[in-house]
Structures are given as structure tokens and as C-alpha cells.
Amino acid sequence: MGEDTADTSSSGRQGRSNGATASAGVDDKTKDDFCLAAVYVSDAQFNRNIFFDTSPQAVSLYLLYNHWAMQMIVYVFIFVDLALALFEDPAVIPMPIWGTSLVEMICLIVFTARLFHYAKVIPRIRFWKDPKNICIIVIILLSLIDIIIYGSLKSTGYNAVRWSRVLRPLLLVNVTEGRQLRRAFRSIRNALPQILYVFFLFMFSMLLFSLMALKLFGKRNLFTVDGEPYFTNFLDIVFDLYVLVTTANSPDVMMPAYNYNSFFALFFILYILINTYIFMSVFLAVVYNNYKKHLKEEVRQLVKSKRQKMLRAFAVLQQPGSGEELVVSQENWNQLVHLVQPDISNAHRELLLFVFSLLLIGKLAFVQLPDLLNIQVITMKSRPHPLHIWFPLLYDSSVSRLLRHAVKHKAFVYIYDLIILVNAIFIGLDEENPLIAYAEWAFLALYLLEILLKLYTWEPRAFFAKHQFWNWFDSVIIVAALVGAIVNLSDGYTSRQILDIVLILRVLRLIRVVDSIKRFRTIINTLIKIGPTILTFGQLILVVYYIFAMVGMELFKEKVKYLEADSTDPYKDSCGTPLLRGTTFAKNNYCKNNFNNVVSSFILLLELTVVNQWHDILSQSVHGFKAVWLYNNLFHLFFSGYKTVDGLLQRMFEADLSLEDADDMDDPNFSNITFDSV
Amino acid sequence: MGEDTADTSSSGRQGRSNGATASAGVDDKTKDDFCLAAVYVSDAQFNRNIFFDTSPQAVSLYLLYNHWAMQMIVYVFIFVDLALALFEDPAVIPMPIWGTSLVEMICLIVFTARLFHYAKVIPRIRFWKDPKNICIIVIILLSLIDIIIYGSLKSTGYNAVRWSRVLRPLLLVNVTEGRQLRRAFRSIRNALPQILYVFFLFMFSMLLFSLMALKLFGKRNLFTVDGEPYFTNFLDIVFDLYVLVTTANSPDVMMPAYNYNSFFALFFILYILINTYIFMSVFLAVVYNNYKKHLKEEVRQLVKSKRQKMLRAFAVLQQPGSGEELVVSQENWNQLVHLVQPDISNAHRELLLFVFSLLLIGKLAFVQLPDLLNIQVITMKSRPHPLHIWFPLLYDSSVSRLLRHAVKHKAFVYIYDLIILVNAIFIGLDEENPLIAYAEWAFLALYLLEILLKLYTWEPRAFFAKHQFWNWFDSVIIVAALVGAIVNLSDGYTSRQILDIVLILRVLRLIRVVDSIKRFRTIINTLIKIGPTILTFGQLILVVYYIFAMVGMELFKEKVKYLEADSTDPYKDSCGTPLLRGTTFAKNNYCKNNFNNVVSSFILLLELTVVNQWHDILSQSVHGFKAVWLYNNLFHLFFSGYKTVDGLLQRMFEADLSLEDADDMDDPNFSNITFDSV
């Protein structure tokens, strides 16, 4: 995974094309030259670091390889491949083995084809040196072998395990497009050695406290609430104190000692202070420092490789200018911009021309192109309202003017905020009251009226512009609510699902009030902008969860069962197994927290992430089934480490993006450095 | 509290003394001048910002006021005043009312005297303008009134409340020395307006989710594990979802809905994602940004006022040098340094002279004096070993040399690490086995031998130098263990307390292993250096806890009782009250989590801080006793906000002090900016 930033050496083509232009003189750039330069520019723009072949065929193949549709196809098939877990045994929706195998085969074929395509684009030797490619080949081969073994074993009636499913999420990491995910993993890996030292010290402190607890409480003949001996076994103490670090068993573990003597509370207070607060802070500090160091280096590398690519592009298009300097003519420059971004808006192109108000573009100016292309230009055209064109007299009449003026007035916003408030109260009331049901229609009408009035006042295309998040939000919610309400009405109020959707939409409508308070809007907009970053970590979590879910399912499926109330199972009250009889797990109705399919596995893992009660869920659901210690601890160790890192990264991002700076965030470098580069 | 950094205007004396020196010419500085200059320098050194009178009498009073013993006395009496809660009703150790009242009166007298002293030092008008002084006067007066009312009511048999106890911790904030605490409170206060917006948005999101939950689950006839209707009352839902933000009721609150339909898990997952993770991150980001901004300003102010004070000191001692420049002669300079820091080591003085290798010291150099005085100079004198002086032949014999060489060898450390390891295993074993008991003596002897050998090898005063933390730690632990073991032996192993202490010391000994691993030592040393900062926040927590404990005790004392097993109370199983019969609270044996005295109140508040089960502890212990909603929410609201801020501040400190930079931390500015100034 380390090649992304390292691979910035220059390609063979550069020299040739450089030499060619030098000898052939001015303005004889071929279409291939433009293609090559455009590829360099767009690589720089999107921070791609692929060492492609520079022959015209390879370049056009490479263009195809980077086409958004191709990338989309890969992600769709990865999604399908991952989603197969829903249909494979233990399944949410069972499907025959040949069915899932067939779909998986298709996925594998797509991945192979993509890899072939990649092999055609880059030099052979490069291809085999890249661990990403080797990884994908290994995953594909192992999956194939697994499908064959599993299919043949199952058809002959043997039991079999689909072990290769663990490898599936690794595809997400190893595809060419998984740059950001790889970077995130690299960050974690780089922090590991440092974290390890703190972790050892933390373990040491935990063991020391455990030893002290054994000596202090072991001989005192104390008992827990369940009547078990308290703190007599060293390993049990270690586990209890480990759980206490996460504060999940917080007062319970202390109570017997505290009841015996108030002073013993000091032991636990000190323990939590040192191991939960201080050590966790040190973990955080170490990760943060490492991350900052690493980030700086990554950004430096990215900027360097971006510049190199732009210099290569310049070398392809350069021609002698006045004096010693090599330059690119504005004509060639325009052609290049058109090639790189065919759908560039006129405003954006004008802006670029304004920035480079020169006829010949030198090296220094040329290098800035990708940053300038990444600027998000919002075009604010003051187009006349279509009604103004169609019915000018009516639209300009004094009544119409007054109406438009009223809609633009602040009071209009306040009135609708009040309506939303009243609506909220009505929602809170019982909707089976016919009066409330009628009021609901009135509210819907009011909201619709608002949208229509706004569309009357503002030009519709400006109202529904790309960046007008709140207008889109309003309209979609209201229209959906209207459709839902009508369907619900025609359905005679019988379908619970539709009613649920209508109810949710009704509540979501209230979010609109946020838009009218400026500070709230700022906060929400900031959160929306952070979205892409969070998405990367979402993928990271998906990878980890998926692997653990697969392992968990193979190990524990059907060990704990959720039984409906009318079940006749003799162990109905203890999740279908005699082992859980009388445990807190069964008493608290946790039976559905099991590994019986991929959905409940994911929910279970999420619950463990939220930490509270994790020890109950895990150790209880596992009590009878030994050999689980390892899995148990592995997940939680991995996870507590992981959580620190991940939570931290998110926090750091948000800390770096101060809400104060929300206005600065339209800065062109912002999206570059924070979203794409990191 | 805002005056600390603002009060940097120049005093009246400056002009006078300035004029005096200018007219009187060279080298006629009086003792008073030196005193005044020394006060300015030490104010600059310790970041004091007190606008004192510059008359010689006031200056010497001011010197006395800042004497460490006077400051110590104030803190001792504040401590005594706060500790009175242990003896006042509801008491841990009951004392008659006249006794506690008498002690409190003495404390109040001390505080009044200190305030009088302060009033003598600074100009009258300044004194009455300072809110700190007004605060202390009000606290003293209210306490007096309260004592009188309480005493007279009690003596006539009425019930009374010691309401003024809530004010006691405010003394910590308002004494002159509480600068850092005030700064911490200011940081929190400054962040409040910003946090409030995020908080409102957070509340809005919570209410929206609650409304949605009511609509989705309210009509479905679901029941919780306890058989109560699930999510039917809006206020209950709000409370449940508020608890869910802290993840304290994590899987339980979801289970009924999840059992009904797996899809409903999505609702809770989204809720936790948005309200726990995203909003908490935003809180953190806002506080962090605010804090950073505020800190920058505070440090700027501190540096400015420090420079102003040094300029004033310079003005007092200045004399015309060669040319236009005003200077301070080296002689005067030496006298000043001697006055400011009489116990300055020779090495430090030499260092200062080396830095200012000039005969006349200009303004720019002079201003740096406080920073130079704050440098921690560790003198490494290569004094000969006393044994070498007393028995030179013996100490230099080849056997002795070999011995000393061996002690200095790495293997010596490794051998003792191994001994510690073996010792740890022996501690883990049953100490009632006579063999183990003997082994314990052997280990003690080995550790003693180690210390003696080290003292033989290294010069004892160097071995026990101030900065040799680990040598001190080892020796104290070992000697204490030896004393404990001997007492225990002579006691015939009967006293459980002494045995406990011996056991704890035995385990603490194992910490030494940390010292021999370099990276561990670095981490621990960093933590020790952060200590003073954490202490400030410790005081902050004390203030908050104390206030809440006092209020809690007055409201809830004796409502929940912890009864011994042999009690005859009819409600023995439900904490002495029929209201708690059958609750989780009673079942989990939480009865000792009550407000019956100040110690258990503090432990209870700590448990609430640790978050897990807080809803159970609080709402259950309170179920019957209404009017508690407010207290309940107040504490937790305040606290969750507070925790964010405080945890954050700590983390930020630690994040700023990278472990990587541990070596840089001897930087003289470090202690200045991070420990004193912040």
C-alpha cells in the first residue's frame, strides 16, 4: 500500500516528447500530445498516482480506466459481492448455493477484467511489483478455490465453511480507487509502534492493580450480588478491571469492596483515573502526534507529485517563448482545459482566463492549473422568471409585486417557523383524533403553498440550483409526504409501512426550522462539508466490521436463537440454549443479539462499539462456548485501539475545521487538502 | 475574575523613582529601590498581577503577603474549612455543633486577616473595585450569618440547613493564589455562548428523534423487559434518549423495537451516530477552537504584563550608561538577583553571568531575567564519595572497584528486573504458605541490598538529588515496606490495616521495572510533568463536586440507607425505604451510593461522572422523592458539558505536549507558558 505517494518518478515518454517538440519547433502538437498532457493534468487534479505507459494506445486505455462509469461499475460489483452475505448461509433471505456462487463468479470476473485493464495500462514490471495487484489476484484465486471446495462439499452433504468471505472487504482497500482508505490504514499502521509502548505500560498498570486487588480483597470473603466469590481469581480480576477501563461495569465491580469499607472506593477511583482517563489521554496524544506528523509528510508528497505531473504535462506542450523561457501558448492551453474538463462552465473558463491574462503561459502559472480547476464555481445567473416572460403584465402587477415582496420578507420565514412549531405540537398529539388528521392535511397544504410561493418569487432554476441544499430538502420531503399521504388515504390507512414512512416524513419536515437560524445553518453546513471525510472512515469501519461479522458468523451461528413468543422450544426463555438459563443476557431479552445472520452480526458489533454492556453481551452470549475468549478479546482489543484512532481522526478533522472558519471553507485548497488528499 | 490579565497599568511609584534616579545620578540606589525592583521581578517571574502600593511599607507588606508560608497558611485553612463537611451533620465522624462552628470561625478569622493584609497592600479604591475581594467578604459574612442562625435554631430544637457550605469552595477560586483556577473557569465561561448554539441544535435533534420514536413505536403495543409500556410517553422517551446519548442504557432501550423488527435498529444506530458521535465531536471542536483562541490571548497578555513589570523594575534601577542608553550596573544586578532569589545556586548564578557577559545590562537583556530565573538548573557536582574520603584505600581497592563496576553494568539492572518479575509471581501466590512468607523477606533483603549497593557506587547526595524521582521512589517504598513488615511481625500478623499497607507496598515495588525501559520512563516522566496542570483541573472538579455534594446532602440525606447484614430494619433489602423495593438499585446492592455524608456523596458524584449506570443510580435513588428531576438534570447537564470541557482541556494539553517532544520540555519557557500561565 506504500506506493501511492512514493511512485512519482518520471515516465519514459517525457523525454521523447520533450525532445520531439524541441526539434520540431512551434505549434505542431498532435492530438496524442494533448491527450497525454490532459491525462497528466487530470491525474494531478484528482491526486492519482498511477505510473501508466505513455504510448497513445495505453493513454487512451488509461483514460477509459479512469472513466467514472468504469469506477462506478467496480464499486457496484464490490457492493454486490459484499451484499452476498445477506443471501448466503446463515442468510437473512436464503438463496440456493448455485445462485450466490454464480453472482460471486460474475463479480470475480469483473474484478479480473478490471485488473487486466490495469495491466494493459501500466508497464508489466510495475504491475507485478505492486502489492495491491498481488492482493487482488490472491483474493480472486482464494475465493474461486473456496467456492469450488464449498460447492463440492455441500453437494456431497458435508459441512463446510465459506472462509474466503473474510477477504471480500479487502477488495475495497486494494482497488485503485481506495486511495483514501489506504491512507487511513497507513495512518493507523504508522501509529502502531508508538501506541504499542503506551499499551504495554497500560497493561502493566492493569496487571499491577489486579495483583493489588487480589491481595487486598481476595482474603476478605466478599461476595458479588450474584453470590459468587469476589476478586479471588487473578484472571477474573484482570478481566473485571479490563472491563472497568471501558467503565462498562462501573459501580457494580466496586460495590462489594465499597460496602465492606468506604476506603476501598479509593482503589477504584484511582484505577479509573489512571487507566481510563490518563492512559486514554496519552493514547490520544500519541495517535494525534503521529497522525499530524504523518499527515504533513503525506501532503508534502502529494503536492510534490502533483507538481511533477504538471511539469510533465508542461514538457509535452512546451514551446520556445520570447527569450529563454519555455511557454505554452494560450491556444494550446485552451485546448488542454477543454480536454481535461469538457463540461467546464463558461464562468469558470472566464475565471481561468482572467487569472492567466497572458498570451503565453509560463511554467509557474501552468502548474497551478489543477487547483484552479478544482475551484467550485457557483454561477449566479440573474435570469428573468419564466412567468415574467410568459405573462409580463400579470407578473409585474402590483398585487404580484406585493406578494413577491411578502415572500421575501423576514416575517414570511417567521410565520412558517411558527407553523412548524404548531405542527410539531400537533404531531405529538394523538393522530387518531379526526381533527388532528384533518389538520395534517392543512399543514401539508401550507407547506406546499410555501414552496409554490417561493417558486413564484424566485427563478425556478436558481431555486433548484445544485448548492441549494435546503430547497431540495424541503421540496423532496414535502412531495414525498404528499405522495405518502395520498397512497395512505387510497390504501384506507391499512399499510403500516406506508404509515411509518408518512410519520417519519412528517417529523423530518420539522428540520426545516434549522435553516432559518443562521448559526444552526452554519453548523449543519459544516457537518455536510465534513461528510466525504467521514465517508472514508465509514468504509474503514465497514472493512473491520465485515471481517469480524464473517468470523463471528462461522463461529457462533445458531448458538443463540431469538424465539418468537409462540415458540415451543423448551429453552424459549434462555435464547434456545440451556447454557444461558438464568443469565442477565437472557433476562434482558438480548437473544436477538446474535451472529445468526449478517444484519444481526453488524448490529451486535455496533452495540459492542457503543461499549455499554459490551461485557455482558459478549461474555454471556459466549459463556458456554469456550474458545471464544480469543475472539472476544481480539475484537475488543482491536476495537478499543481502533476506536481511539478513528474517533480521534474524526475529531481532529473537525477540530481543524473550526466552525468559525466555515466561511473560509470555500477556499479552493480546502477540498484539495482535506478531502482529497487526506 | 477578569482583572488578572487586564490590570497591567503602571503604578504611581514608577514616575517618582524614575525621576529620582535621573536627578540623583549614578549608584545611589537605596535598599527600598532594590526591594521594589525585586518585587517587580518576582511578580514577573510568578506571573502575579497585583497592583500594589509602592511605598516602602506597602512593599515590605507585599513581600510578606507573597511569602510562601502565608500562602500555605491560607490553603491550609481553606482545606480545614472544606474538610469540616466530614464532621458536620450528616457527618462521617460526628462532632458537636459548637466544635465545628468554632473551627469555622477560626478559619473565617484567618481569611479576614488575609483580606485585611491585602487591603493594606493595594490602594483602597483598587481593593473595592476587585470582585474577588467582594466575593470573599460576602462569603465570610454569609457564613457568619449562617453559623449564627443555624446555632440558634439548633439550640432551640428547630431543624436548620447549613446553606452557606455551598459557598466554601468558592474561596478556592477567589483567593489571590487561585489565578490558574480562575483562568480555567474563564476558559469555560468563554466557550459557553458558542457551545450553547450547538447544545440547542443537539436538543432539537433529540426532540425530533423522540417525536419520531413516539410516532413509530408508541402505537405498537410493545413492552420493556420490566413489562412496562414501551415508548408511549413523550417525556419518558426524551429521558430515555437523553440517557442513550451517554450510551448508558445502550442495548436495553433498543431491544423491544429491535425484537419487533430488525429494521428499527436503524433508528437507534442513526440516533447514536448523530447525537453521540457527531454532536460530541462538534462540541469538542467548538470548545477546542474557543480554548485555543482564548489561550493565545491570555498568553499574549501575560507576556505583555511581564514585560511591563520588568520595565518598571528597570526604571527603578536604571542609570545613564555610555552613550544615550540607560543601563543597570552589574553590581546592582547581582544585588537584585540575590534579593529575588536568595537561595539561588552558584551554578545558576554563574549561568546568569555567562548569559549577560556584560558589565552594564541594557533594557532588552534585563527584561529576560524572570525567564532565566525560572530555568531549572540541575547541578551535577562530581563530588567524591564520602567513603572515598574516609577510607580511600578500601574504596579504591580492586574488589571495591569491581563491585562498583558491576553495579553500573547493564546486567545489574536486568538481574533486578528479573528479581522483580519473580517477586511478582510470588506475590500472586498464596502468602499464607510459610515458604512464600520467607521468600518475601528474601526479596526485601535483595531490594535493600540494591539500594545500599547503589549508595556505595554513587555519591549519596547525587543519588538523592531533587530530580532523581525514581531513586526517591525506590527508597521510600522499600524502607516503608521494611518498617511495615517489621511492625507486622512484631504485631503477630493481627492488624489487617498494616497488612494491607504492606501488601500495597509490595505491589508498588513492581513499578520500578518501568524505570529500566527507556520509553516507559519517557512516558511516565511526561505524565509527571503534566501533573501541575492536572492539579488545576483537580481543583476545578473539587469546586464543582463540593457544591453538588452540599446541595445533595441537604436534599437527600438519610433517604437511602446502607444497612449492615444484621440490621433489623423492615426494609433492609430495599435500602431502608419502601420506595425502593424491587428496584434494580436495591437489587444491585447500590444502597451505599447515597448522600448520607460527604465521602459517600463524593463517591456517588464520581460514579455519575464515570457515566455508566448513572441513570440507574440517579433516577432510582430518587424515584420516590420528587422535585429531584431538577437536581438530577442540573448535575448531569452541567456535568456532561463540564466533562467535555475538562476532558478536552486535559487532552489538549497532552496533545500539545507530544511525547516526542519530551526532551524539549526542559525548555525554560515551557514551565512558564504551560504550567504557570495556563
Tab-separated table of C-alpha atoms in Angstrom, chain A residues 94-296:
chain	number	residue	atom	x	y	z
A	94	PRO	CA	-31.910	-17.579	1.832
A	95	MET	CA	-30.838	-18.275	-1.730
A	96	PRO	CA	-29.607	-21.550	-3.239
A	97	ILE	CA	-25.844	-22.059	-3.213
A	98	TRP	CA	-25.609	-22.130	-7.007
A	99	GLY	CA	-27.277	-18.711	-7.106
A	100	THR	CA	-24.889	-16.943	-4.771
A	101	SER	CA	-21.937	-18.762	-6.316
A	102	LEU	CA	-22.974	-17.615	-9.765
A	103	VAL	CA	-23.262	-13.988	-8.652
A	104	GLU	CA	-19.901	-14.203	-6.918
A	105	MET	CA	-18.349	-15.683	-10.064
A	106	ILE	CA	-19.646	-12.749	-12.072
A	107	CYS	CA	-18.174	-10.360	-9.541
A	108	LEU	CA	-14.830	-12.138	-9.684
A	109	ILE	CA	-14.877	-11.954	-13.480
A	110	VAL	CA	-15.475	-8.207	-13.319
A	111	PHE	CA	-12.595	-7.739	-10.887
A	112	THR	CA	-10.339	-9.865	-13.102
A	113	ALA	CA	-11.303	-7.838	-16.152
A	114	ARG	CA	-10.578	-4.606	-14.305
A	115	LEU	CA	-7.202	-5.968	-13.290
A	116	PHE	CA	-6.456	-6.980	-16.897
A	117	HIS	CA	-7.349	-3.497	-17.984
A	118	TYR	CA	-4.964	-2.103	-15.377
A	119	ALA	CA	-2.216	-4.484	-16.540
A	120	LYS	CA	-2.606	-3.116	-20.077
A	121	VAL	CA	-2.222	0.454	-18.801
A	122	ILE	CA	0.947	0.189	-16.768
A	123	PRO	CA	4.269	-1.488	-17.634
A	124	ARG	CA	4.343	-5.214	-16.853
A	125	ILE	CA	7.168	-4.984	-14.314
A	126	ARG	CA	5.337	-2.256	-12.409
A	127	PHE	CA	2.203	-4.373	-12.331
A	128	TRP	CA	3.862	-7.304	-10.606
A	129	LYS	CA	5.713	-5.117	-8.167
A	130	ASP	CA	2.537	-3.587	-6.827
A	131	PRO	CA	1.260	-5.381	-3.667
A	132	LYS	CA	-2.291	-4.134	-4.398
A	133	ASN	CA	-2.468	-6.173	-7.580
A	134	ILE	CA	-0.991	-9.236	-5.953
A	135	CYS	CA	-3.546	-8.879	-3.167
A	136	ILE	CA	-6.454	-8.727	-5.591
A	137	ILE	CA	-5.150	-11.738	-7.549
A	138	VAL	CA	-4.784	-13.709	-4.310
A	139	ILE	CA	-8.281	-12.720	-3.182
A	140	ILE	CA	-9.782	-13.749	-6.507
A	141	LEU	CA	-7.939	-17.080	-6.558
A	142	LEU	CA	-8.752	-17.932	-2.946
A	143	SER	CA	-12.405	-17.035	-3.485
A	144	LEU	CA	-12.506	-19.308	-6.522
A	145	ILE	CA	-10.940	-22.182	-4.623
A	146	ASP	CA	-13.310	-21.632	-1.731
A	147	ILE	CA	-16.370	-21.612	-3.994
A	148	ILE	CA	-15.291	-24.885	-5.586
A	149	ILE	CA	-14.475	-26.614	-2.298
A	150	TYR	CA	-17.622	-25.342	-0.608
A	151	GLY	CA	-19.833	-26.289	-3.550
A	152	SER	CA	-18.444	-29.791	-3.848
A	153	LEU	CA	-18.509	-30.420	-0.080
A	154	LYS	CA	-22.072	-29.177	0.240
A	155	SER	CA	-23.263	-31.208	-2.748
A	156	THR	CA	-21.834	-34.351	-1.175
A	157	GLY	CA	-23.560	-33.459	2.091
A	158	TYR	CA	-20.542	-32.457	4.142
A	159	ASN	CA	-20.320	-29.417	6.351
A	160	ALA	CA	-18.226	-26.600	5.000
A	161	VAL	CA	-17.087	-23.127	5.870
A	162	ARG	CA	-17.056	-20.158	3.490
A	163	TRP	CA	-13.759	-18.839	4.847
A	164	SER	CA	-12.882	-16.675	1.851
A	165	ARG	CA	-15.696	-14.259	2.696
A	166	VAL	CA	-13.372	-12.653	5.200
A	167	LEU	CA	-11.270	-11.467	2.276
A	168	ARG	CA	-14.064	-9.622	0.497
A	169	PRO	CA	-13.803	-6.262	2.269
A	170	LEU	CA	-10.089	-6.203	1.445
A	171	LEU	CA	-11.131	-5.547	-2.151
A	172	LEU	CA	-12.356	-2.140	-1.035
A	173	VAL	CA	-8.883	-1.381	0.263
A	174	ASN	CA	-6.959	-2.728	-2.706
A	175	VAL	CA	-8.824	-1.328	-5.704
A	176	THR	CA	-7.132	1.572	-7.404
A	177	GLU	CA	-9.824	3.967	-6.173
A	178	GLY	CA	-9.309	3.071	-2.494
A	179	ARG	CA	-6.555	5.652	-2.082
A	180	GLN	CA	-8.111	7.429	0.874
A	181	LEU	CA	-8.934	4.195	2.645
A	182	ARG	CA	-5.338	3.015	2.194
A	183	ARG	CA	-4.138	6.315	3.557
A	184	ALA	CA	-6.337	5.892	6.623
A	185	PHE	CA	-4.999	2.383	7.179
A	186	ARG	CA	-1.472	3.653	6.741
A	187	SER	CA	-2.099	6.303	9.383
A	188	ILE	CA	-3.223	3.662	11.820
A	189	ARG	CA	-0.324	1.369	10.986
A	190	ASN	CA	2.187	4.164	11.414
A	191	ALA	CA	0.856	4.995	14.840
A	192	LEU	CA	1.018	1.368	15.971
A	193	PRO	CA	4.619	1.081	17.225
A	194	GLN	CA	4.218	4.163	19.374
A	195	ILE	CA	0.844	3.067	20.646
A	196	LEU	CA	2.259	-0.312	21.497
A	197	TYR	CA	4.568	1.164	24.114
A	198	VAL	CA	1.749	3.016	25.788
A	199	PHE	CA	-0.347	-0.118	25.542
A	200	PHE	CA	2.307	-2.197	27.296
A	201	LEU	CA	2.555	0.355	30.048
A	202	PHE	CA	-1.219	0.357	30.298
A	203	MET	CA	-1.270	-3.449	30.534
A	204	PHE	CA	1.425	-3.292	33.167
A	205	SER	CA	-0.585	-0.846	35.220
A	206	MET	CA	-3.682	-3.033	34.847
A	207	LEU	CA	-1.829	-6.141	35.985
A	208	LEU	CA	-0.375	-4.289	38.934
A	209	PHE	CA	-3.797	-3.115	40.021
A	210	SER	CA	-5.152	-6.612	39.570
A	211	LEU	CA	-2.427	-8.019	41.773
A	212	MET	CA	-3.182	-5.403	44.382
A	213	ALA	CA	-6.890	-6.189	44.186
A	214	LEU	CA	-6.156	-9.882	44.646
A	215	LYS	CA	-4.084	-9.161	47.740
A	216	LEU	CA	-6.500	-6.630	49.191
A	217	PHE	CA	-9.848	-8.299	48.546
A	218	GLY	CA	-9.096	-11.949	47.880
A	219	LYS	CA	-8.881	-12.973	51.514
A	220	ARG	CA	-11.815	-10.955	52.761
A	221	ASN	CA	-14.524	-13.461	51.912
A	222	LEU	CA	-16.581	-10.952	49.961
A	223	PHE	CA	-19.312	-11.907	47.547
A	224	THR	CA	-20.798	-10.258	44.491
A	225	VAL	CA	-24.532	-9.605	44.132
A	226	ASP	CA	-24.858	-12.942	42.355
A	227	GLY	CA	-23.317	-14.662	45.367
A	228	GLU	CA	-20.080	-15.505	43.634
A	229	PRO	CA	-16.749	-15.039	45.460
A	230	TYR	CA	-15.394	-11.568	44.861
A	231	PHE	CA	-11.928	-10.981	43.424
A	232	THR	CA	-10.399	-14.332	44.305
A	233	ASN	CA	-9.119	-15.437	40.906
A	234	PHE	CA	-6.382	-13.400	39.284
A	235	LEU	CA	-7.551	-13.859	35.689
A	236	ASP	CA	-11.120	-12.936	36.593
A	237	ILE	CA	-9.842	-9.814	38.290
A	238	VAL	CA	-7.864	-8.869	35.202
A	239	PHE	CA	-10.963	-9.277	33.079
A	240	ASP	CA	-13.130	-7.302	35.501
A	241	LEU	CA	-10.635	-4.483	35.649
A	242	TYR	CA	-10.252	-4.516	31.888
A	243	VAL	CA	-13.996	-4.064	31.605
A	244	LEU	CA	-13.773	-1.295	34.175
A	245	VAL	CA	-11.417	0.635	31.886
A	246	THR	CA	-14.321	0.947	29.477
A	247	THR	CA	-16.432	1.860	32.557
A	248	ALA	CA	-18.994	-0.728	31.436
A	249	ASN	CA	-19.289	-2.392	34.848
A	250	SER	CA	-18.586	0.796	36.704
A	251	PRO	CA	-20.316	0.802	40.030
A	252	ASP	CA	-21.068	-2.943	40.204
A	253	VAL	CA	-17.493	-4.137	40.305
A	254	MET	CA	-16.763	-1.729	43.142
A	255	MET	CA	-19.815	-2.281	45.313
A	256	PRO	CA	-18.760	-5.339	47.376
A	257	ALA	CA	-15.469	-3.726	48.363
A	258	TYR	CA	-17.125	-0.368	48.927
A	259	ASN	CA	-19.815	-1.912	51.083
A	260	TYR	CA	-17.118	-3.615	53.115
A	261	ASN	CA	-15.147	-0.429	53.701
A	262	SER	CA	-15.614	3.036	52.239
A	263	PHE	CA	-11.876	3.494	51.861
A	264	PHE	CA	-11.683	0.812	49.222
A	265	ALA	CA	-13.552	3.129	46.872
A	266	LEU	CA	-10.240	4.950	46.621
A	267	PHE	CA	-8.688	1.948	44.910
A	268	PHE	CA	-11.282	2.007	42.149
A	269	ILE	CA	-11.265	5.767	41.814
A	270	LEU	CA	-7.505	5.740	41.388
A	271	TYR	CA	-7.788	2.892	38.928
A	272	ILE	CA	-10.321	4.690	36.736
A	273	LEU	CA	-8.384	7.917	36.966
A	274	ILE	CA	-5.138	6.318	35.861
A	275	ASN	CA	-6.277	3.687	33.426
A	276	THR	CA	-9.361	5.231	31.908
A	277	TYR	CA	-8.642	8.935	31.913
A	278	ILE	CA	-4.890	9.387	31.951
A	279	PHE	CA	-3.931	6.438	29.781
A	280	MET	CA	-6.656	7.115	27.262
A	281	SER	CA	-5.442	10.706	27.038
A	282	VAL	CA	-1.924	9.525	26.434
A	283	PHE	CA	-3.162	7.153	23.744
A	284	LEU	CA	-4.932	10.042	22.137
A	285	ALA	CA	-1.921	12.301	22.367
A	286	VAL	CA	0.357	9.693	20.818
A	287	VAL	CA	-2.014	8.962	17.971
A	288	TYR	CA	-2.654	12.630	17.357
A	289	ASN	CA	1.015	13.477	17.161
A	290	ASN	CA	1.751	10.562	14.926
A	291	TYR	CA	-1.146	11.403	12.722
A	292	LYS	CA	-0.123	15.030	12.418
A	293	LYS	CA	3.428	14.065	11.547
A	294	HIS	CA	2.262	11.529	9.027
A	295	LEU	CA	-0.305	13.859	7.503
A	296	LYS	CA	2.246	16.582	6.951
